[in-house]
XYZ file of N, CA and C in Angstrom:
660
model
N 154.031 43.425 98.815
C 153.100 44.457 99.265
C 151.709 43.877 99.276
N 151.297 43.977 100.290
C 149.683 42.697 100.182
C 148.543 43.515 101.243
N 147.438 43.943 101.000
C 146.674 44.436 101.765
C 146.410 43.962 103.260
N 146.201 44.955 104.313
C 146.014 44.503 105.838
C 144.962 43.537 105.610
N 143.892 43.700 104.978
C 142.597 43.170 105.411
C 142.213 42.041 104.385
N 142.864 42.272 102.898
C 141.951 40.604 102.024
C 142.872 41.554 100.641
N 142.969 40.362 99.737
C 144.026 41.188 98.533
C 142.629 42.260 98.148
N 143.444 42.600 96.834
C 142.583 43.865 96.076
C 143.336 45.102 95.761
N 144.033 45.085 97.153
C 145.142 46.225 97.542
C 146.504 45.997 97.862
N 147.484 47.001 97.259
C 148.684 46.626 98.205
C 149.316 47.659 99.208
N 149.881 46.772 100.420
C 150.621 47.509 101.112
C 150.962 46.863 101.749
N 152.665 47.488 102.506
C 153.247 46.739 102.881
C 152.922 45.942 104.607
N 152.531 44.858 104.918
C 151.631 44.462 106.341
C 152.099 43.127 105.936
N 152.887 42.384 107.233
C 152.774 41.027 107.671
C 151.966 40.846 108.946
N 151.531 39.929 109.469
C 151.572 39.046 110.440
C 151.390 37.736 110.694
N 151.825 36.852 112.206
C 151.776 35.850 111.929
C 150.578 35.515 112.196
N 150.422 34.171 111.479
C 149.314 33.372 110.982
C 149.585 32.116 112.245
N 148.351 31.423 112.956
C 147.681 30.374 113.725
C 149.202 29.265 113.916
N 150.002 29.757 112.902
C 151.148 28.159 112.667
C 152.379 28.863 112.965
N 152.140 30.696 113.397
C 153.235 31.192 113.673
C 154.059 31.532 112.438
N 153.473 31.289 110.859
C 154.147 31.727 110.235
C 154.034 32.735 109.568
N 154.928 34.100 109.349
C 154.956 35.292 108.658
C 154.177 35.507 107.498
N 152.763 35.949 107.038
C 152.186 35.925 105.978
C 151.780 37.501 105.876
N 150.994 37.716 104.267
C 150.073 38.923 104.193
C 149.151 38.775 105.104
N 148.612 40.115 105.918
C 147.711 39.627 107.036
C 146.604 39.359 106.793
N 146.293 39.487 105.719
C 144.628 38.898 105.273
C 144.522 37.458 104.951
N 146.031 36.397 105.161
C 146.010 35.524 105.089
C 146.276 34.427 106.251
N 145.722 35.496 107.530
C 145.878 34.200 108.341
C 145.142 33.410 108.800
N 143.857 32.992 108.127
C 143.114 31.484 108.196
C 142.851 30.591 107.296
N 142.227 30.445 107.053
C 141.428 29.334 105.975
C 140.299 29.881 105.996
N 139.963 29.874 104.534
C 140.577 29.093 103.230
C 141.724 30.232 103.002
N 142.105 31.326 103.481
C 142.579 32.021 102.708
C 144.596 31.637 102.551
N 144.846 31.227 104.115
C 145.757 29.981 104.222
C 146.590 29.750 102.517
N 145.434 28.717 102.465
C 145.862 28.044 101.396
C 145.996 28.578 100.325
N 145.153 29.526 99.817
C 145.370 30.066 98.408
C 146.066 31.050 98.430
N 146.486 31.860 99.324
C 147.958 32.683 99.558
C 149.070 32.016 99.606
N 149.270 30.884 99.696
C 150.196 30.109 99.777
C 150.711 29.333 98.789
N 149.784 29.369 97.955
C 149.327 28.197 96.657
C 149.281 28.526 95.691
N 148.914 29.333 95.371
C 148.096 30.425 93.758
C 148.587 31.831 94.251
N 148.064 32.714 94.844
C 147.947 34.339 94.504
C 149.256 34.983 95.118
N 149.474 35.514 93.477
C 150.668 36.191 93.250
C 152.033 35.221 91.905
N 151.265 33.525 92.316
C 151.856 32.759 91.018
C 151.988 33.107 89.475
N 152.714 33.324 88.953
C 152.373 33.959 86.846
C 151.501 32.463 86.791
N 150.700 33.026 85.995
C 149.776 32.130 85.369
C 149.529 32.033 83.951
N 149.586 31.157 83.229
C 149.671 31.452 82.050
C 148.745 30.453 81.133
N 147.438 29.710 81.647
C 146.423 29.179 81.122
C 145.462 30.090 81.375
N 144.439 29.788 80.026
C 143.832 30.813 79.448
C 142.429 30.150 80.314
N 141.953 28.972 80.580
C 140.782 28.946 81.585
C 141.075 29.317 83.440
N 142.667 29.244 83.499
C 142.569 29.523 85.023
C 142.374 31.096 85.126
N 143.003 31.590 83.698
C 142.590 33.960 83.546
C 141.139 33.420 83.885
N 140.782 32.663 82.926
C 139.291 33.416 83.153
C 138.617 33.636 83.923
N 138.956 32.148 84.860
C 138.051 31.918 85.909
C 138.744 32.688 87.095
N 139.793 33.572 86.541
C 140.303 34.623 87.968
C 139.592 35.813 87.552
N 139.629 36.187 86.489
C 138.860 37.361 86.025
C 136.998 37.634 86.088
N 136.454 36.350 86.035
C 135.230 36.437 86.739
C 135.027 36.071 87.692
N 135.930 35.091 88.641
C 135.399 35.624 90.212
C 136.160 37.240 90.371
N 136.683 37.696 90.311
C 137.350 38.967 90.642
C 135.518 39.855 90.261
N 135.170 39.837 89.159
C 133.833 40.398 88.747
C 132.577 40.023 89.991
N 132.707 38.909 90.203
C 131.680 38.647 90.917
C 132.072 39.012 93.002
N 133.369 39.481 92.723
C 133.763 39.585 94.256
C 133.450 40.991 94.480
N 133.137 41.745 93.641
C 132.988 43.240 93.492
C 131.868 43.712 94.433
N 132.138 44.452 95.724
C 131.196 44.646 96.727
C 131.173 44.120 97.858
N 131.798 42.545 97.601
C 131.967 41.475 98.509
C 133.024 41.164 99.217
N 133.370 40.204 100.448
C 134.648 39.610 101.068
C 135.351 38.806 100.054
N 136.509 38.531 99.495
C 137.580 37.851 98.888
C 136.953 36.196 99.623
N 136.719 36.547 101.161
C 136.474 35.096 101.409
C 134.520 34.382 101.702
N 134.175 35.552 100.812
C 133.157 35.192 100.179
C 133.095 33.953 99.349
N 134.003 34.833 97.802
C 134.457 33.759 96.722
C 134.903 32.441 97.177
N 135.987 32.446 97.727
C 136.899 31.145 98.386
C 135.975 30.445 98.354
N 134.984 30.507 99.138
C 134.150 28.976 100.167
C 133.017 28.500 99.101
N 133.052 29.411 98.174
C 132.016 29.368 96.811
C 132.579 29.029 95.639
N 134.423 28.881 95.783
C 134.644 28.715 94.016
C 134.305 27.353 94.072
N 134.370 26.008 94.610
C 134.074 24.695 93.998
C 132.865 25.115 93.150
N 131.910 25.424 93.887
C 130.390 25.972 93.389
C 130.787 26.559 91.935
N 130.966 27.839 92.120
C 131.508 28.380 90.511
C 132.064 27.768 89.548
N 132.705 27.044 89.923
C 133.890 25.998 88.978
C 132.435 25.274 88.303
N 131.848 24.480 89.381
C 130.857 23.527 88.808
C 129.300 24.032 87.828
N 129.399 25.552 88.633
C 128.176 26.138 87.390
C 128.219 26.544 86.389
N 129.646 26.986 86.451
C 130.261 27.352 85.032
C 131.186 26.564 84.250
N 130.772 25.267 84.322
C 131.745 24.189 83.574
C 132.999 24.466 83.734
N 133.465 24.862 84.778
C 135.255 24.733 84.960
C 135.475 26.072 84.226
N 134.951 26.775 83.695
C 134.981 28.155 83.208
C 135.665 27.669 81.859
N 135.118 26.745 81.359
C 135.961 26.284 79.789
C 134.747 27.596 79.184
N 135.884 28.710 78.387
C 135.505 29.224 77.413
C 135.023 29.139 76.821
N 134.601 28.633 75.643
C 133.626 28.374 74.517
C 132.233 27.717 75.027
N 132.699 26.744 76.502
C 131.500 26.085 76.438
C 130.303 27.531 77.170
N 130.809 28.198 77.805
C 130.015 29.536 78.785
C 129.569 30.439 78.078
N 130.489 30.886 77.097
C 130.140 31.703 75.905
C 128.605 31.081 75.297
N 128.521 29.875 75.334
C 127.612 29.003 74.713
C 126.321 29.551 75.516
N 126.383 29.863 76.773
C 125.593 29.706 77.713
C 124.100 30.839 76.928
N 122.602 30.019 77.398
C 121.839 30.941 77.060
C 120.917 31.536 78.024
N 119.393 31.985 77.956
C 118.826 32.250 78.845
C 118.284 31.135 80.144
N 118.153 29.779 79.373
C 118.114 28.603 79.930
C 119.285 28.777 81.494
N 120.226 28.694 80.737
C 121.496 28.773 81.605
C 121.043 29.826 82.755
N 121.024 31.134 82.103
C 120.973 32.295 83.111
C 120.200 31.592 84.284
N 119.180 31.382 83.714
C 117.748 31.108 84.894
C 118.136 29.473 85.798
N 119.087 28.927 85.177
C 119.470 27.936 86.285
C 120.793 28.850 87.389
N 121.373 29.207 86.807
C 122.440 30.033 87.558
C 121.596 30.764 88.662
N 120.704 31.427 88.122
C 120.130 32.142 89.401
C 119.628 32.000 90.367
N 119.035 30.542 89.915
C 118.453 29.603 90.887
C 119.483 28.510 91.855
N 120.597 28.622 91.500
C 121.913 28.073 92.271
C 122.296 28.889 94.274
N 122.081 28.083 94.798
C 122.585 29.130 95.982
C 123.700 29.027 96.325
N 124.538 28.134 95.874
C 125.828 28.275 96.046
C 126.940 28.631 95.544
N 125.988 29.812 94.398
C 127.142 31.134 94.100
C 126.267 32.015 93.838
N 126.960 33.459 93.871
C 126.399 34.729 94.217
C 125.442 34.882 93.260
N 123.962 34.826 93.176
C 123.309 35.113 92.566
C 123.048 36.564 91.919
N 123.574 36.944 91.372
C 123.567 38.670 90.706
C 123.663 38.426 89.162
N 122.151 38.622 88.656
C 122.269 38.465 87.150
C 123.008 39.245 86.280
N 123.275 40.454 87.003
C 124.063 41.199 85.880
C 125.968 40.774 85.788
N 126.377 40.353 87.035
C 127.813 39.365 86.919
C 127.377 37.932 86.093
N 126.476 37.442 86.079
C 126.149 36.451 85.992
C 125.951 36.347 84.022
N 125.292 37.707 83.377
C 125.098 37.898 82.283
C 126.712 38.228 81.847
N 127.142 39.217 82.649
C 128.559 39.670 82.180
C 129.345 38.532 82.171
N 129.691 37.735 82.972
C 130.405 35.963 83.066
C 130.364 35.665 81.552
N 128.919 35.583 81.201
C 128.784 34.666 79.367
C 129.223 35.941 78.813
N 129.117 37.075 78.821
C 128.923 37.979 77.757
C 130.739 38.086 77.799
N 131.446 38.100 78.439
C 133.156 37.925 78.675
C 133.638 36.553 78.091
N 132.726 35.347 78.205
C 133.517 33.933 77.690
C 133.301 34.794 76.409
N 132.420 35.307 75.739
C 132.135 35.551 74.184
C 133.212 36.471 73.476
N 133.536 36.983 74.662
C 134.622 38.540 74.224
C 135.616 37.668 74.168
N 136.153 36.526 75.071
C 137.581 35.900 75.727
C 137.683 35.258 74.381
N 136.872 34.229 73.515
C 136.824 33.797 72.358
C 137.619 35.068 71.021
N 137.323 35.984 70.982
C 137.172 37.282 70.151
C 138.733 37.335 70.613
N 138.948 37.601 71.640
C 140.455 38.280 71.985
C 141.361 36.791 71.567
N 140.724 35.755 72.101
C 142.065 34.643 71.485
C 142.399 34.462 70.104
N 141.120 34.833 69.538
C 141.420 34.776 67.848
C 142.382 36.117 67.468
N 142.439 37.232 68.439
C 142.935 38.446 67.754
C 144.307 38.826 68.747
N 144.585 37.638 69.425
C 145.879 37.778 70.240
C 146.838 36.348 70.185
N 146.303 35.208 69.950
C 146.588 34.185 69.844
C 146.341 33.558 71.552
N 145.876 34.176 72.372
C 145.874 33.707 73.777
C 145.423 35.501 74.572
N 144.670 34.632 75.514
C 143.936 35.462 76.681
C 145.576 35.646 77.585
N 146.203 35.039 77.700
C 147.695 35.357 78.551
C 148.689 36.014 77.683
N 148.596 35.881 76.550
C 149.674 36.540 75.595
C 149.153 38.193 75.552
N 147.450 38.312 75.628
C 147.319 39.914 75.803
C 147.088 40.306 77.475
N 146.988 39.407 78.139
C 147.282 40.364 79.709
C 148.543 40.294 80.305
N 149.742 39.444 79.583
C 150.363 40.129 79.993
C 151.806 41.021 79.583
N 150.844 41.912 78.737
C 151.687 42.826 77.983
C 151.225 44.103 79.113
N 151.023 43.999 79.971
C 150.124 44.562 81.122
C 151.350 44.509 82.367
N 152.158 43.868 82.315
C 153.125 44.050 83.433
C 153.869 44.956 83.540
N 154.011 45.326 85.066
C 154.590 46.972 84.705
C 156.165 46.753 84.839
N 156.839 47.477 84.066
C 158.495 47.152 83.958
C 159.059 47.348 85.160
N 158.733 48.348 86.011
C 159.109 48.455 86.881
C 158.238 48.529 88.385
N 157.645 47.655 89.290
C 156.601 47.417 90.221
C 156.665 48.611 90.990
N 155.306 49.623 91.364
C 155.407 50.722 92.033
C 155.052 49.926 93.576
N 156.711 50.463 94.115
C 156.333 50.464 95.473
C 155.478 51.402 96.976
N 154.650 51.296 97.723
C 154.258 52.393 98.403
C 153.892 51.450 99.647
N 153.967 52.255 100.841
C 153.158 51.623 101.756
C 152.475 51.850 102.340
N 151.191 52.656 101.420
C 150.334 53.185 101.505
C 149.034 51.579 100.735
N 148.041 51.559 101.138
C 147.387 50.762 100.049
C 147.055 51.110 98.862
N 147.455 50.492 97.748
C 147.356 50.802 96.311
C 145.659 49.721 96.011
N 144.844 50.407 95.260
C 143.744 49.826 94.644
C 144.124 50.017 93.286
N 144.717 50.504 92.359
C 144.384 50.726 90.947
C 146.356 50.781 90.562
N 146.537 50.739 89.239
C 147.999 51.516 88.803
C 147.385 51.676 87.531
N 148.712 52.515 87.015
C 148.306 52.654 85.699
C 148.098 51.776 84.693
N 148.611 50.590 84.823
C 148.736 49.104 84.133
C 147.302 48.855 84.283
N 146.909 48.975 85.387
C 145.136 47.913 85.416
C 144.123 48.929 84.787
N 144.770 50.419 85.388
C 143.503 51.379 83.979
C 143.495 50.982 82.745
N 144.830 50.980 82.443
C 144.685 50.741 80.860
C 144.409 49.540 80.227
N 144.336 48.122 81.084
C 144.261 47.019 80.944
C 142.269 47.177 81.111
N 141.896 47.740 81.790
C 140.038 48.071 82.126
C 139.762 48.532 80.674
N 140.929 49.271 80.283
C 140.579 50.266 79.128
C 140.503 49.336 77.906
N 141.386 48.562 77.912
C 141.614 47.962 76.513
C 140.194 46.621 76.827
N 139.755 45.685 77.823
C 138.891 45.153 77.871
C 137.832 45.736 77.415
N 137.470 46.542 77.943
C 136.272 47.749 77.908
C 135.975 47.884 76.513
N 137.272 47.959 75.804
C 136.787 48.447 74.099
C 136.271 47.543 73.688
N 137.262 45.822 74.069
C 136.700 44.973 72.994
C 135.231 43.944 73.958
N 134.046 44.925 74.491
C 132.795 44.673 75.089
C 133.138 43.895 76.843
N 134.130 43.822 76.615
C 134.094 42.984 78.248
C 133.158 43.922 79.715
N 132.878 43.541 80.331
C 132.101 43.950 81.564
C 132.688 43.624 83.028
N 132.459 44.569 83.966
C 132.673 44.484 85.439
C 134.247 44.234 85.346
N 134.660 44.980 84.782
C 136.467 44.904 84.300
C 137.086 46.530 84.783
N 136.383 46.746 85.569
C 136.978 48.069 86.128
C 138.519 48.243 86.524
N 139.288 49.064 86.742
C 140.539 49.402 87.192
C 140.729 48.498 88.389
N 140.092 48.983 89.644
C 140.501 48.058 90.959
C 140.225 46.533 90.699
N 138.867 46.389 89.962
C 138.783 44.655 89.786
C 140.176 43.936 88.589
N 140.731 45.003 87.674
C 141.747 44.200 86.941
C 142.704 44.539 88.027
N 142.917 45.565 88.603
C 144.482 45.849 89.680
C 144.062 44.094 90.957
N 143.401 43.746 91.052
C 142.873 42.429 91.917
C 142.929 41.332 91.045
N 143.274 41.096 89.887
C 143.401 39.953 88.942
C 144.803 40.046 88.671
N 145.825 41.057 88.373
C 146.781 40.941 88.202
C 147.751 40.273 89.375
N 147.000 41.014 90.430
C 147.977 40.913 91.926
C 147.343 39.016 91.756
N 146.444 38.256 91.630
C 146.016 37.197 91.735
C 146.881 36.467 90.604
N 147.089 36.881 89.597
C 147.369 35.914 88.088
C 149.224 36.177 87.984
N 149.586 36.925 89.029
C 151.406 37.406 89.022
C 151.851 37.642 88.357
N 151.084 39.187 87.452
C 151.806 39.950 86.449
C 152.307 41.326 87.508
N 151.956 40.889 88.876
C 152.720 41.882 90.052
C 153.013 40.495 90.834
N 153.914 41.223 91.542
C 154.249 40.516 92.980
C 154.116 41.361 93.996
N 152.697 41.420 94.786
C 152.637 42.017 95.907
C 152.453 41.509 97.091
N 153.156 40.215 97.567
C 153.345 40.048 98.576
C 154.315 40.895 99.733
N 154.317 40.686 100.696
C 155.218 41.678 101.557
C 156.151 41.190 101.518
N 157.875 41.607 101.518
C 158.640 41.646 101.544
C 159.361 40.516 102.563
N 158.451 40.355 103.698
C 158.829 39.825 104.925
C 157.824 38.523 104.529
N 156.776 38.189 104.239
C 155.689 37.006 103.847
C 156.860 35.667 103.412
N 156.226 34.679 103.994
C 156.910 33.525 103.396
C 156.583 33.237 102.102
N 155.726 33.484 101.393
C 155.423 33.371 100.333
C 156.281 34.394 98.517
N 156.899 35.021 99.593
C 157.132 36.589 98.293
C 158.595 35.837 97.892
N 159.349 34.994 98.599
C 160.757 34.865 97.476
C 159.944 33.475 96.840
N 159.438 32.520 97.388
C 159.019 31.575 96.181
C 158.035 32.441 94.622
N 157.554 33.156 95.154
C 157.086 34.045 93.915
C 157.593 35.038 92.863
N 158.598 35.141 94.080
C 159.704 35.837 92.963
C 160.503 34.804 92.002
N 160.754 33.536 92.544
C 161.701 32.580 92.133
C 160.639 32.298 90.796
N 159.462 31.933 91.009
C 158.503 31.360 89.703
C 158.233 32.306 88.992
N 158.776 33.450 89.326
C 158.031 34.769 88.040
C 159.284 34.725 86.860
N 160.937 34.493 87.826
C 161.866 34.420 87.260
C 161.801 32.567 86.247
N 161.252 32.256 86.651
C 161.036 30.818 85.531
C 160.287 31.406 85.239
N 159.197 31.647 84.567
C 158.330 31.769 83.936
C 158.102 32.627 82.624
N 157.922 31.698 81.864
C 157.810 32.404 80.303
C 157.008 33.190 79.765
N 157.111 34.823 80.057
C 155.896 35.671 79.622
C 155.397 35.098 78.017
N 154.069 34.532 77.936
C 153.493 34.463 76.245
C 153.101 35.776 75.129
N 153.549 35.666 74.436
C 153.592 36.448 73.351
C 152.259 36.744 72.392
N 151.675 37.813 72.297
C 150.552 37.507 71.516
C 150.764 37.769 70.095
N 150.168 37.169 69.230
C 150.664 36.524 67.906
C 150.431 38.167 67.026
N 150.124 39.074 67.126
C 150.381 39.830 66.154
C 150.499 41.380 66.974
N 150.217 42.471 66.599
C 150.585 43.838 66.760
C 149.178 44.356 67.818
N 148.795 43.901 69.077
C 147.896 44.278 69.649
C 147.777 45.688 70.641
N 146.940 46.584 70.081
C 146.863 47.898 71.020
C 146.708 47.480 72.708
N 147.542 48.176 73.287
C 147.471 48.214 74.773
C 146.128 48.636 75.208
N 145.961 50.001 75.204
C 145.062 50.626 75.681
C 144.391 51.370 74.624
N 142.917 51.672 75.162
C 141.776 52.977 73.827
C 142.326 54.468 74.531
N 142.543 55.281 73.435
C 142.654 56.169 73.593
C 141.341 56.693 75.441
């Protein structure tokens, strides 16, 4: 199930793509090509590739999906590869070079929220044993189908919800329902997409991680 126009959303829409081959239709050029093909919808289960899906997802908020694309080398490189501890580190120094960067979205308040999330992502690994062991206790047992476009489920509210408590930012419902569909704790590719049985095949390898002690889902 993959949105007509760029992920975020699902529903059910193929068409073919420049090479004639069956994709989600928001994936028929470049860059988007490639990373529909490559990554989104893959289980992911390193704790710097969450992150760095979870703050571009923050910083795509408002924007084209293929905004981000043509800008993550950029991101990767301003934010040290999005290594955790080192961003968390980040200070006002930092801020004021970031802002001065044009080759990623300059918006100080994603930009403050980015460090103020490596600081939380630190907090949650000590109190989950892993950033992947608590998102994905977030998968829904059973995937709601519609073919209508879906922005939110109940999994990404309560996943906004439980971030939200422990200080995270720009972690809204539709921006986590757009990280999950990205990190393949869903599979919403279309049914017909060349991409949806290899994703099904790697979700079935793939070893959901466990987080090391008794962690609340969601805040009241």
């Amino acid at each position: 199930m993959c949105l007509s126009i760029e992920p975020g959303s699902a529903a059910v829409t193929t068409l073919p793509s420049d090479d004639g081959v069956l994709r989600c239709s928001w994936a028929s050029r470049e860059p988007e090509t490639a990373y529909h093909d490559t990554e989104w919808g893959f289980p992911v289960g390193d704790d710097t590739r969450l992150f760095e899906k979870i703050c571009l997802e923050g910083f795509q908020s408002g924007l084209s999906w293929r905004t981000i694309l043509l800008k993550r080398d950029n991101f990767r490189e301003a934010f040290a590869g999005f290594d955790i501890p080192t961003v968390a580190g980040f200070g006002e120094r930092e801020v004021e070079r970031l802002l001065g960067n044009a080759g990623i979205i300059r918006h100080r308040g994603k930009i403050n929220a980015t460090i103020n999330n490596a600081a939380r992502a630190v907090e949650l690994i000590d109190e989950a044993g892993s950033l992947a062991a608590f998102v994905w206790q977030f998968e829904p047992d059973v995937p709601a189908a519609s073919p209508e476009p879906v922005t939110t489920t109940p999994e990404s509210g309560a996943l906004s919800r439980a971030l939200k408590k422990r200080g995270w930012k720009f972690v809204g419902p539709t921006t986590m329902y757009a990280f999950m569909q990205s990190m393949g704790v869903v599979n919403d590719h279309a049914p017909g997409c060349v991409t949806y049985e290899p994703v099904v095949r790697a979700r079935e390898r793939f070893t959901r991680p466990t987080p090391a002690g008794a962690v609340p889902l969601s805040s009241p």
